[in-house]
Amino acid sequence: MQNEGVDKVERYSSGGLVVGLIGMALALAVLVYGLVDDEAGFAPWAYPFCLLLGLLAYLVLVRPAIRLHRDELELRNVLHSRWVPFALITGVEIAQVTVVRVGEQRYVGSGFGRTRRTIRQDGRAAHDTPLEKRSTAWLIEDKVERRAAAARERRTTDDAAPEVRHAWAWPEITALGVLTVATVVLALVG
């Protein structure tokens, strides 16, 4: 709760960050080993395949997250991101994935969730349960709801209506396509 009002971006993910970084490092290590050791016997398709595995580790384990910016919530998924202004948020629920409601629309973020056990524990907790005994997901839900309420209060009728933005992760999509094609072509040719 300390970071509210500060311009620092808060990032939350469900814990794949360390495993993803290890996977990326292993893919890079195998690639370097294949490049350095001439007797390793690497097939030509193994080089783009190592890069592809490292990219997949990044896309699936590192990239997905929810990020709280000053005025909006960012839902980072594997191949796209969505920015939802706090002033538009009418509800947020973190179950196995994060679901943000804007009126009748639902936006899903796969980067942060909670286990069924944690969902049950949070459901049984009394309203006056100390913050130390709450889950991170409950604290994030509370933080988003409070920021959304504050943003709606600050908003005046003269303000331009904020919009939900969406962007594809084109560099990652392009790299994924190029590495996949290179791996397949080199496997078929070699």
mmCIF file of C-alpha atoms in Angstrom:
data_model
loop_
_atom_site.group_PDB
_atom_site.id
_atom_site.type_symbol
_atom_site.label_atom_id
_atom_site.label_comp_id
_atom_site.label_asym_id
_atom_site.label_seq_id
_atom_site.Cartn_x
_atom_site.Cartn_y
_atom_site.Cartn_z
ATOM 1 C CA MET A 1 0.000 0.000 0.000
ATOM 2 C CA GLN A 2 3.046 2.271 0.312
ATOM 3 C CA ASN A 3 3.410 2.953 -3.411
ATOM 4 C CA GLU A 4 0.018 4.560 -3.944
ATOM 5 C CA GLY A 5 0.352 8.061 -5.305
ATOM 6 C CA VAL A 6 3.919 7.382 -6.445
ATOM 7 C CA ASP A 7 4.755 7.218 -10.143
ATOM 8 C CA LYS A 8 6.555 3.900 -9.721
ATOM 9 C CA VAL A 9 4.996 1.068 -11.733
ATOM 10 C CA GLU A 10 4.064 -1.902 -9.579
ATOM 11 C CA ARG A 11 4.436 -5.322 -11.243
ATOM 12 C CA TYR A 12 2.761 -8.507 -10.023
ATOM 13 C CA SER A 13 3.015 -11.973 -11.524
ATOM 14 C CA SER A 14 2.203 -15.459 -10.330
ATOM 15 C CA GLY A 15 5.765 -16.565 -9.801
ATOM 16 C CA GLY A 16 6.999 -17.753 -13.192
ATOM 17 C CA LEU A 17 9.637 -15.031 -13.317
ATOM 18 C CA VAL A 18 12.517 -16.992 -11.765
ATOM 19 C CA VAL A 19 11.752 -20.193 -13.680
ATOM 20 C CA GLY A 20 11.413 -18.186 -16.894
ATOM 21 C CA LEU A 21 14.747 -16.464 -16.389
ATOM 22 C CA ILE A 22 16.383 -19.819 -15.654
ATOM 23 C CA GLY A 23 14.831 -21.273 -18.824
ATOM 24 C CA MET A 24 16.070 -18.332 -20.887
ATOM 25 C CA ALA A 25 19.568 -18.668 -19.404
ATOM 26 C CA LEU A 26 19.647 -22.414 -20.121
ATOM 27 C CA ALA A 27 18.561 -21.889 -23.729
ATOM 28 C CA LEU A 28 21.272 -19.263 -24.141
ATOM 29 C CA ALA A 29 23.877 -21.508 -22.492
ATOM 30 C CA VAL A 30 23.048 -24.399 -24.864
ATOM 31 C CA LEU A 31 23.213 -22.015 -27.826
ATOM 32 C CA VAL A 32 26.621 -20.677 -26.745
ATOM 33 C CA TYR A 33 27.873 -24.229 -26.145
ATOM 34 C CA GLY A 34 26.809 -25.198 -29.663
ATOM 35 C CA LEU A 35 28.547 -22.157 -31.139
ATOM 36 C CA VAL A 36 31.781 -22.545 -29.151
ATOM 37 C CA ASP A 37 32.299 -26.329 -29.313
ATOM 38 C CA ASP A 38 32.789 -27.469 -32.898
ATOM 39 C CA GLU A 39 32.592 -31.114 -31.835
ATOM 40 C CA ALA A 40 29.186 -30.721 -30.159
ATOM 41 C CA GLY A 41 27.508 -31.958 -33.342
ATOM 42 C CA PHE A 42 24.679 -29.431 -33.345
ATOM 43 C CA ALA A 43 22.383 -29.636 -36.325
ATOM 44 C CA PRO A 44 21.787 -26.305 -38.092
ATOM 45 C CA TRP A 45 18.140 -26.224 -36.915
ATOM 46 C CA ALA A 46 19.245 -26.438 -33.242
ATOM 47 C CA TYR A 47 20.448 -22.827 -33.169
ATOM 48 C CA PRO A 48 17.143 -21.138 -34.015
ATOM 49 C CA PHE A 49 15.401 -23.796 -31.910
ATOM 50 C CA CYS A 50 17.411 -22.740 -28.826
ATOM 51 C CA LEU A 51 16.445 -19.128 -29.459
ATOM 52 C CA LEU A 52 12.830 -20.230 -29.918
ATOM 53 C CA LEU A 53 12.858 -22.062 -26.570
ATOM 54 C CA GLY A 54 14.310 -19.002 -24.835
ATOM 55 C CA LEU A 55 11.663 -16.790 -26.434
ATOM 56 C CA LEU A 56 8.883 -19.177 -25.390
ATOM 57 C CA ALA A 57 10.197 -19.174 -21.804
ATOM 58 C CA TYR A 58 10.055 -15.374 -21.865
ATOM 59 C CA LEU A 59 6.589 -15.217 -23.443
ATOM 60 C CA VAL A 60 4.925 -17.760 -21.182
ATOM 61 C CA LEU A 61 6.722 -17.268 -17.874
ATOM 62 C CA VAL A 62 8.220 -13.769 -17.757
ATOM 63 C CA ARG A 63 6.051 -11.445 -19.861
ATOM 64 C CA PRO A 64 2.561 -12.103 -18.377
ATOM 65 C CA ALA A 65 1.860 -9.830 -15.415
ATOM 66 C CA ILE A 66 -0.431 -7.154 -14.147
ATOM 67 C CA ARG A 67 1.110 -3.737 -13.734
ATOM 68 C CA LEU A 68 -0.328 -0.813 -11.834
ATOM 69 C CA HIS A 69 0.626 2.486 -13.452
ATOM 70 C CA ARG A 70 -0.299 5.889 -12.089
ATOM 71 C CA ASP A 71 -3.632 6.166 -13.933
ATOM 72 C CA GLU A 72 -4.225 2.730 -15.425
ATOM 73 C CA LEU A 73 -3.971 -1.008 -14.944
ATOM 74 C CA GLU A 74 -1.962 -2.950 -17.522
ATOM 75 C CA LEU A 75 -2.874 -6.563 -18.227
ATOM 76 C CA ARG A 76 0.148 -8.138 -19.941
ATOM 77 C CA ASN A 77 -0.638 -11.453 -21.564
ATOM 78 C CA VAL A 78 1.554 -13.737 -23.671
ATOM 79 C CA LEU A 79 1.142 -11.907 -27.000
ATOM 80 C CA HIS A 80 -0.728 -8.711 -26.179
ATOM 81 C CA SER A 81 -1.280 -6.050 -23.545
ATOM 82 C CA ARG A 82 -4.336 -4.087 -22.515
ATOM 83 C CA TRP A 83 -4.357 -0.820 -20.546
ATOM 84 C CA VAL A 84 -7.508 -0.094 -18.553
ATOM 85 C CA PRO A 85 -7.833 3.389 -16.993
ATOM 86 C CA PHE A 86 -8.719 3.185 -13.305
ATOM 87 C CA ALA A 87 -11.596 5.637 -13.874
ATOM 88 C CA LEU A 88 -13.370 3.076 -16.091
ATOM 89 C CA ILE A 89 -12.979 0.016 -13.858
ATOM 90 C CA THR A 90 -16.267 -1.128 -12.355
ATOM 91 C CA GLY A 91 -14.922 -4.326 -10.812
ATOM 92 C CA VAL A 92 -11.858 -6.505 -10.434
ATOM 93 C CA GLU A 93 -11.637 -10.134 -9.421
ATOM 94 C CA ILE A 94 -8.490 -12.153 -9.047
ATOM 95 C CA ALA A 95 -9.265 -15.848 -9.192
ATOM 96 C CA GLN A 96 -7.049 -18.186 -11.210
ATOM 97 C CA VAL A 97 -6.663 -15.260 -13.615
ATOM 98 C CA THR A 98 -7.326 -11.543 -13.216
ATOM 99 C CA VAL A 99 -10.660 -10.298 -14.562
ATOM 100 C CA VAL A 100 -11.274 -6.566 -14.871
ATOM 101 C CA ARG A 101 -14.770 -5.314 -15.622
ATOM 102 C CA VAL A 102 -15.526 -2.089 -17.431
ATOM 103 C CA GLY A 103 -19.298 -1.877 -17.570
ATOM 104 C CA GLU A 104 -20.414 -5.014 -19.415
ATOM 105 C CA GLN A 105 -16.954 -5.689 -20.873
ATOM 106 C CA ARG A 106 -14.573 -8.180 -19.267
ATOM 107 C CA TYR A 107 -10.808 -8.088 -19.767
ATOM 108 C CA VAL A 108 -8.704 -11.052 -18.697
ATOM 109 C CA GLY A 109 -5.082 -10.974 -17.623
ATOM 110 C CA SER A 110 -3.281 -14.294 -17.330
ATOM 111 C CA GLY A 111 -0.231 -12.903 -15.546
ATOM 112 C CA PHE A 112 -1.514 -13.014 -11.981
ATOM 113 C CA GLY A 113 -3.883 -15.300 -10.176
ATOM 114 C CA ARG A 114 -4.373 -17.187 -6.985
ATOM 115 C CA THR A 115 -4.748 -20.828 -6.156
ATOM 116 C CA ARG A 116 -8.076 -22.405 -5.198
ATOM 117 C CA ARG A 117 -6.799 -22.770 -1.654
ATOM 118 C CA THR A 118 -6.027 -19.053 -1.441
ATOM 119 C CA ILE A 119 -9.419 -18.204 -2.953
ATOM 120 C CA ARG A 120 -11.113 -20.283 -0.206
ATOM 121 C CA GLN A 121 -8.978 -18.707 2.535
ATOM 122 C CA ASP A 122 -9.732 -15.176 1.325
ATOM 123 C CA GLY A 123 -13.431 -16.028 1.077
ATOM 124 C CA ARG A 124 -13.508 -17.158 4.706
ATOM 125 C CA ALA A 125 -11.575 -14.130 6.028
ATOM 126 C CA ALA A 126 -13.569 -11.606 7.995
ATOM 127 C CA HIS A 127 -13.714 -8.001 6.823
ATOM 128 C CA ASP A 128 -11.549 -6.875 9.767
ATOM 129 C CA THR A 129 -8.792 -9.451 9.140
ATOM 130 C CA PRO A 130 -5.368 -7.763 9.505
ATOM 131 C CA LEU A 131 -3.577 -6.951 6.248
ATOM 132 C CA GLU A 132 -0.651 -9.195 7.210
ATOM 133 C CA LYS A 133 -2.978 -12.192 7.042
ATOM 134 C CA ARG A 134 -4.452 -11.299 3.649
ATOM 135 C CA SER A 135 -3.187 -12.721 0.373
ATOM 136 C CA THR A 136 -1.331 -10.593 -2.154
ATOM 137 C CA ALA A 137 -4.252 -11.038 -4.546
ATOM 138 C CA TRP A 138 -6.695 -9.627 -2.000
ATOM 139 C CA LEU A 139 -4.393 -6.659 -1.413
ATOM 140 C CA ILE A 140 -4.108 -6.003 -5.166
ATOM 141 C CA GLU A 141 -7.897 -6.203 -5.607
ATOM 142 C CA ASP A 142 -8.311 -3.735 -2.762
ATOM 143 C CA LYS A 143 -5.654 -1.399 -4.169
ATOM 144 C CA VAL A 144 -7.224 -1.438 -7.660
ATOM 145 C CA GLU A 145 -10.718 -0.845 -6.278
ATOM 146 C CA ARG A 146 -9.505 2.099 -4.191
ATOM 147 C CA ARG A 147 -7.574 3.616 -7.114
ATOM 148 C CA ALA A 148 -10.618 3.167 -9.358
ATOM 149 C CA ALA A 149 -12.886 4.894 -6.821
ATOM 150 C CA ALA A 150 -10.401 7.750 -6.403
ATOM 151 C CA ALA A 151 -10.051 8.137 -10.196
ATOM 152 C CA ARG A 152 -13.836 8.288 -10.617
ATOM 153 C CA GLU A 153 -14.060 10.960 -7.893
ATOM 154 C CA ARG A 154 -11.309 13.087 -9.513
ATOM 155 C CA ARG A 155 -12.854 12.837 -12.957
ATOM 156 C CA THR A 156 -14.980 15.749 -14.076
ATOM 157 C CA THR A 157 -17.463 15.917 -16.912
ATOM 158 C CA ASP A 158 -15.070 18.177 -18.854
ATOM 159 C CA ASP A 159 -12.362 15.506 -18.915
ATOM 160 C CA ALA A 160 -11.874 13.590 -22.128
ATOM 161 C CA ALA A 161 -13.269 10.101 -21.736
ATOM 162 C CA PRO A 162 -10.359 7.692 -21.194
ATOM 163 C CA GLU A 163 -10.296 4.586 -23.355
ATOM 164 C CA VAL A 164 -9.204 1.023 -22.890
ATOM 165 C CA ARG A 165 -6.167 0.507 -25.117
ATOM 166 C CA HIS A 166 -4.942 -2.719 -26.677
ATOM 167 C CA ALA A 167 -1.623 -3.518 -28.342
ATOM 168 C CA TRP A 168 -0.196 -6.680 -29.827
ATOM 169 C CA ALA A 169 3.372 -7.628 -28.902
ATOM 170 C CA TRP A 170 4.576 -7.361 -32.511
ATOM 171 C CA PRO A 171 8.334 -7.750 -31.846
ATOM 172 C CA GLU A 172 7.676 -10.974 -29.943
ATOM 173 C CA ILE A 173 5.162 -12.236 -32.531
ATOM 174 C CA THR A 174 7.599 -11.493 -35.366
ATOM 175 C CA ALA A 175 10.496 -13.199 -33.582
ATOM 176 C CA LEU A 176 8.290 -16.202 -32.824
ATOM 177 C CA GLY A 177 7.309 -16.546 -36.490
ATOM 178 C CA VAL A 178 10.831 -16.068 -37.844
ATOM 179 C CA LEU A 179 12.400 -18.542 -35.415
ATOM 180 C CA THR A 180 9.677 -21.129 -36.022
ATOM 181 C CA VAL A 181 10.056 -20.894 -39.805
ATOM 182 C CA ALA A 182 13.857 -20.975 -39.564
ATOM 183 C CA THR A 183 13.772 -24.054 -37.329
ATOM 184 C CA VAL A 184 11.360 -25.928 -39.604
ATOM 185 C CA VAL A 185 13.130 -24.985 -42.830
ATOM 186 C CA LEU A 186 16.559 -25.909 -41.493
ATOM 187 C CA ALA A 187 15.195 -29.207 -40.121
ATOM 188 C CA LEU A 188 13.679 -30.100 -43.495
ATOM 189 C CA VAL A 189 16.719 -29.007 -45.535
ATOM 190 C CA GLY A 190 19.311 -30.559 -43.211
#
